[in-house]
Structures are given as structure tokens and as C-alpha cells.
Coordinates of C-alpha atoms in Angstrom, one line a residue:
X26 CA 9.2 4.4 -40.1
X27 CA 8.8 0.5 -38.0
X28 CA 5.9 0.4 -35.7
X29 CA 7.8 0.0 -32.0
X30 CA 7.0 -3.4 -29.7
X31 CA 5.5 -1.5 -27.4
X32 CA 3.3 0.9 -29.7
X33 CA 1.7 -2.8 -31.2
X34 CA 1.1 -3.8 -27.8
X35 CA -0.4 -0.4 -27.0
X36 CA -2.4 -0.3 -29.9
X37 CA -3.5 -4.5 -29.9
X38 CA -4.9 -4.2 -26.2
X39 CA -6.9 -0.7 -26.8
X40 CA -8.3 -2.7 -29.7
X41 CA -9.3 -5.9 -27.9
X42 CA -10.6 -3.5 -24.9
X43 CA -12.8 -1.4 -26.5
X44 CA -14.7 -4.1 -29.0
X45 CA -18.0 -3.5 -26.1
X46 CA -17.5 -7.2 -24.4
X47 CA -17.8 -7.0 -20.9
X48 CA -14.5 -7.8 -19.4
X49 CA -14.8 -8.8 -15.4
X50 CA -12.6 -11.4 -15.3
X51 CA -12.1 -13.0 -11.8
X52 CA -14.0 -10.1 -10.8
X53 CA -10.8 -7.7 -11.3
X54 CA -11.3 -5.5 -13.7
X55 CA -14.5 -4.1 -13.9
X56 CA -16.4 -2.4 -16.7
X57 CA -20.3 -1.4 -16.4
X58 CA -20.7 0.1 -20.1
X59 CA -19.7 0.5 -23.5
X60 CA -18.3 3.9 -23.3
X61 CA -16.5 3.2 -19.9
X62 CA -14.6 0.2 -21.7
X63 CA -13.7 2.4 -24.4
X64 CA -11.7 5.1 -21.9
X65 CA -10.9 2.2 -19.0
X66 CA -9.2 -0.1 -22.2
X67 CA -7.1 3.5 -23.4
X68 CA -5.9 4.0 -19.7
X69 CA -4.6 -0.1 -19.2
X70 CA -2.9 0.4 -22.1
X71 CA -1.4 3.6 -21.8
X72 CA -0.5 2.4 -18.5
X73 CA 1.1 -0.6 -19.1
X74 CA 4.0 1.1 -21.1
X75 CA 4.8 2.6 -17.6
X76 CA 5.7 -0.6 -16.5
X77 CA 7.6 -3.9 -17.3
X78 CA 6.2 -6.4 -19.4
X79 CA 4.3 -9.1 -19.7
X80 CA 2.0 -6.6 -17.0
X81 CA -1.8 -7.1 -16.4
X82 CA -3.5 -3.8 -14.5
X83 CA -6.5 -4.5 -12.1
X84 CA -8.9 -1.6 -11.2
X85 CA -10.1 -2.2 -8.2
X86 CA -12.7 0.3 -5.6
X87 CA -15.1 -0.4 -3.1
X88 CA -18.4 -2.2 -2.7
X89 CA -20.3 -3.3 0.5
X90 CA -18.0 -6.1 1.7
X91 CA -15.4 -6.6 -0.3
X92 CA -13.3 -4.9 -3.5
X93 CA -15.6 -4.4 -6.5
X94 CA -16.4 -2.8 -9.1
X95 CA -16.3 1.5 -9.7
X96 CA -17.5 4.1 -12.1
X97 CA -14.1 2.9 -13.8
X98 CA -14.0 5.5 -16.7
X99 CA -13.1 8.0 -14.3
X100 CA -9.5 6.8 -13.6
X101 CA -8.4 8.2 -17.3
X102 CA -5.9 11.4 -15.9
X103 CA -4.9 9.5 -13.1
X104 CA -1.5 10.4 -11.5
X105 CA -0.3 8.7 -8.2
X106 CA 1.1 9.8 -5.2
X107 CA 3.5 7.8 -4.3
X108 CA 7.2 9.7 -3.2
X109 CA 9.9 9.5 -1.2
X110 CA 9.8 12.6 0.9
X111 CA 6.5 13.7 1.8
X112 CA 6.2 16.8 3.9
X113 CA 3.5 17.6 7.1
X114 CA 3.1 19.9 9.9
X115 CA 3.4 17.3 12.4
X116 CA 3.9 19.1 15.6
X117 CA 1.6 21.8 15.2
X118 CA 3.2 24.7 15.0
X119 CA 2.8 26.2 11.5
X120 CA 5.2 25.0 9.8
X121 CA 5.7 21.7 7.3
X122 CA 8.1 18.5 8.6
X123 CA 9.9 16.1 6.0
X124 CA 9.3 12.8 6.7
X125 CA 11.8 11.2 4.5
X126 CA 13.4 7.7 3.7
X127 CA 17.6 7.6 3.4
X128 CA 19.1 4.4 3.1
X129 CA 16.8 2.1 4.6
X130 CA 16.6 4.8 7.6
X131 CA 13.1 7.0 8.5
X132 CA 13.8 10.7 9.3
X133 CA 11.2 13.6 10.0
X134 CA 13.5 16.9 9.5
X135 CA 12.7 20.4 9.3
X136 CA 13.2 20.5 5.5
X137 CA 16.2 22.3 6.1
X138 CA 18.9 19.3 6.5
X139 CA 18.3 18.7 10.6
X140 CA 16.8 16.0 12.2
X141 CA 14.3 15.9 14.5
X142 CA 13.7 12.3 14.9
X143 CA 15.3 9.1 13.3
X144 CA 14.2 5.6 13.6
X145 CA 16.3 3.4 15.3
X146 CA 19.5 1.1 14.2
X147 CA 18.2 -2.2 14.0
X148 CA 14.8 -1.0 12.3
X149 CA 14.9 -1.4 8.6
X150 CA 12.0 0.8 6.5
X151 CA 11.0 -0.8 3.7
X152 CA 8.0 2.4 2.9
X153 CA 7.3 5.8 4.5
X154 CA 4.0 7.8 3.8
X155 CA 2.3 10.9 5.5
X156 CA -1.5 9.7 6.8
X157 CA -3.8 10.2 9.3
X158 CA -4.9 6.1 9.0
X159 CA -5.1 6.4 13.9
X160 CA -8.0 8.8 12.7
X161 CA -7.6 11.2 15.1
X162 CA -7.0 14.5 12.8
X163 CA -3.9 14.5 12.5
X164 CA -0.5 13.8 10.5
X165 CA 1.5 11.3 11.4
X166 CA 4.0 9.0 10.0
X167 CA 3.3 5.8 8.8
X168 CA 6.4 3.1 8.2
X169 CA 6.5 -0.1 7.0
X170 CA 9.3 -1.3 9.2
X171 CA 11.3 -4.6 9.4
X172 CA 13.1 -5.6 12.8
X173 CA 14.6 -8.0 15.1
X174 CA 11.7 -10.0 16.1
X175 CA 10.2 -10.1 19.8
X176 CA 8.2 -12.1 21.5
X177 CA 4.8 -10.9 23.4
X178 CA 5.7 -10.5 27.0
X179 CA 3.6 -13.3 28.3
X180 CA 4.9 -15.9 25.7
X181 CA 7.6 -16.6 28.0
X182 CA 5.1 -18.2 30.7
X183 CA 3.4 -19.8 28.1
X184 CA 4.2 -23.5 27.2
X185 CA 3.7 -23.8 23.2
X186 CA 5.7 -20.7 23.5
X187 CA 3.0 -18.0 22.8
X188 CA 0.7 -17.1 19.0
X189 CA 3.1 -15.1 17.5
X190 CA 6.2 -17.6 17.3
X191 CA 6.7 -18.1 13.5
X192 CA 6.0 -15.1 12.3
X193 CA 9.3 -13.9 11.5
X194 CA 11.8 -15.0 8.7
X195 CA 14.7 -17.3 9.0
X196 CA 17.0 -14.5 10.1
X197 CA 14.4 -13.8 13.3
X198 CA 13.7 -10.5 11.6
X199 CA 9.6 -10.0 11.9
X200 CA 7.2 -7.1 10.0
X201 CA 5.5 -4.6 11.1
X202 CA 3.2 -1.3 11.1
X203 CA 4.5 1.9 13.3
X204 CA 3.3 4.8 13.4
X205 CA 5.1 7.8 14.1
X206 CA 3.6 11.5 15.7
X207 CA 3.7 14.0 17.7
X208 CA 3.1 13.3 21.3
X209 CA 3.8 14.9 25.0
X210 CA 6.6 17.3 23.3
X211 CA 8.6 14.9 21.2
X212 CA 8.2 12.5 18.1
X213 CA 6.7 9.0 20.1
X214 CA 5.4 5.9 18.6
X215 CA 1.9 6.7 18.2
X216 CA 1.1 2.7 17.7
X217 CA 3.5 -0.7 16.4
X218 CA 1.7 -3.0 15.3
X219 CA 2.8 -7.0 16.6
X220 CA 5.0 -9.2 14.1
X221 CA 2.6 -9.7 11.2
X222 CA 1.1 -13.0 10.5
X223 CA 2.2 -12.3 7.1
X224 CA 5.0 -9.4 6.0
X225 CA 3.9 -7.1 4.2
X226 CA 5.7 -6.3 0.6
X227 CA 4.2 -2.8 0.0
X228 CA 2.0 -0.7 1.8
X229 CA -0.4 2.3 -0.1
X230 CA -3.2 4.8 1.9
X231 CA -6.0 5.7 0.1
X232 CA -9.1 6.9 1.3
X233 CA -11.1 3.8 -0.4
X234 CA -14.6 4.3 -0.1
X235 CA -14.8 8.5 -0.7
X236 CA -15.6 9.0 3.7
X237 CA -12.7 11.3 4.2
X238 CA -10.6 8.6 6.3
X239 CA -7.6 6.7 4.6
X240 CA -7.4 2.5 4.2
X241 CA -4.2 1.2 4.7
X242 CA -3.5 -1.0 1.7
X243 CA -1.3 -4.0 1.3
X244 CA 0.2 -6.9 -0.5
X245 CA 1.4 -10.0 2.0
X246 CA 3.5 -13.1 1.6
X247 CA 4.8 -16.2 3.5
X248 CA 8.1 -14.7 5.5
X249 CA 10.7 -16.2 3.3
X250 CA 9.0 -16.7 0.3
X251 CA 11.3 -16.4 -3.4
X252 CA 9.1 -13.6 -4.6
X253 CA 7.9 -10.2 -4.2
X254 CA 4.5 -9.3 -4.2
X255 CA 1.6 -10.9 -2.7
X256 CA -1.9 -11.2 -2.4
X257 CA -3.9 -8.0 -2.1
X258 CA -6.1 -6.7 1.2
X259 CA -7.4 -3.4 2.5
X260 CA -7.0 -2.5 6.4
X261 CA -9.8 0.0 8.2
X262 CA -8.8 1.5 11.5
X263 CA -10.8 0.1 14.7
X264 CA -10.3 2.5 17.4
X265 CA -7.2 0.3 18.5
X266 CA -6.0 -1.6 15.1
X267 CA -6.9 -2.5 11.8
X268 CA -9.2 -5.0 11.0
X269 CA -9.6 -6.6 7.4
X270 CA -12.0 -4.3 4.7
X271 CA -11.6 -6.0 2.0
X272 CA -9.2 -8.8 0.2
X273 CA -8.2 -9.7 -3.3
X274 CA -6.9 -13.5 -3.0
X275 CA -5.0 -13.7 -6.7
X276 CA -1.0 -12.8 -6.5
X277 CA 0.2 -8.9 -8.0
X278 CA 3.7 -7.7 -7.8
X279 CA 2.7 -4.7 -8.2
X280 CA 0.0 -1.9 -6.5
X281 CA -0.2 2.0 -6.6
X282 CA -2.9 4.3 -5.6
X283 CA -4.4 6.8 -8.3
X284 CA -6.9 9.8 -7.9
X285 CA -9.0 11.5 -10.2
X286 CA -11.8 13.1 -9.8
X287 CA -12.4 13.1 -6.4
X288 CA -11.7 9.5 -6.0
X289 CA -9.1 7.5 -5.4
X290 CA -8.8 3.9 -7.5
X291 CA -6.3 0.8 -6.1
X292 CA -4.9 -0.2 -9.2
X293 CA -2.9 -3.8 -8.5
X294 CA -0.3 -5.5 -10.9
X295 CA 0.5 -8.9 -11.8

């Protein structure tokens, strides 16, 4: 029986990563001990078979001031938590609602077909997730949205056009992160960011430092950039908006969050 090309790649990758060498090129794959190198190499090689080749996976945890190494052997047996339908009890009535991505439209339903909230017609919703990014103890819908660019009202009085004048693509559409939740007896915007300086191409939620609070992981790219993906950033709620908590300026085209042994990890692919 012949060996498939992917199996050959898998075997070669395991052998290469399990020779006991420290592999920490550009600070993006982290290995702390020989035994941990073996299991990380095995995990990276196995995950690589699930994704289009050629690909390299990079594992991130959080250090004191930046993205750095963790106990990487703990990611063995990890699971991803990204879906296009998520559930939460948004209105705190004891019954869960469903957050659904339906043809670029975000919807909150009763999980039985009744739509309770729907994003406006001029929004193009790219991603949805349930989280608690604003740390109020209640679930909210986290939406990655493209919509027609709107300058700040004060910009009309500024001679240079304002600070966000260029934050849009050639079609005058801008990228935003928007939080939708239950307040004042209905579903409303809890927080809507201004047009982003660099649009987010992928968005994930992660408790990166294990404090029980979520951070926002993003891949960011320039407007009208011809390639997907971007630079890796991590953002943390500061009470009013988000502050940068970490970044890696290498280019990735996919990012996932995996959960293993009560810890969450960022896995980026390039």
C-alpha cells in the first residue's frame, strides 16, 4: 500500500519536531522541554493535515506584556469552538436564544424559527459569536460588520476632514465590531466601535490569561488589500472600548482558538 503525500508530510513533520531541538523561530512556536516538544510537534503536524497545504501553525499564550510561550504540551486533544450558530440566554428569562449568521445577516431567534432581532439591511455581517467582551456578566452578540462609512459628526466642522476620513474601502464601506445585547426591554447596540483603522478579517474570543474574562483576537489588514488574513492582535476591554493587549506582526491567513485542560490558546496559520 502506497503512502499518501499528506501522510509523508505528517511523518516527516513529527520526526523533525521530535529530535529534541528547541524551535522558537521568530517567537511564534514555543517549546519548553523535550517531552513537550514531542507532543507539540505531534499536535501541530496533526492539525496541519486538517488545513490546506502549505501551512504552518503558530501557538500563542500570553506573557506579561505580549504574546509569548505557555505550557504547550497542554494543547494535545484540544477542540475548536467556532460555529455559525451559538446560543445564550440574552434576555435572562431562563430560555436560551440562538445567534445565527444567515447570508451576511446577523439574527437572534427563539431557536424555533421566530426572529427576535435582525441586523440592518445595510450591514454585511462577516462573523458572529456569543461572548461577554464588555464584562458586565451578561452574554452579548459580538458581530464583525461592514457597513457604509459614516464620519464622526464633528468631522463636518474640521478643515482636514477628521481623523477617520480614510478608514474605509474603495466602495466607501468601513469595518466595525459591534456588541448587541438585551437592554431596556429589547435588543440594542451595547457598543459600536468607530470605523476601524485596519479592518478585521477574522475575529475570535479567548480567555487568554485565565482570569475568567474574555479578550478579542483579530487578524487585521489594510483596506482593499488583495490577500485575506493579516497581522495578529489581541484586544482587552478597558471600560469604554478596547485597548491593545498583544500583537504579532507576522502575517497569518487563519486564526482559531482552541481549548484544552482548562486553558485557551491562539493557533494562527500562515
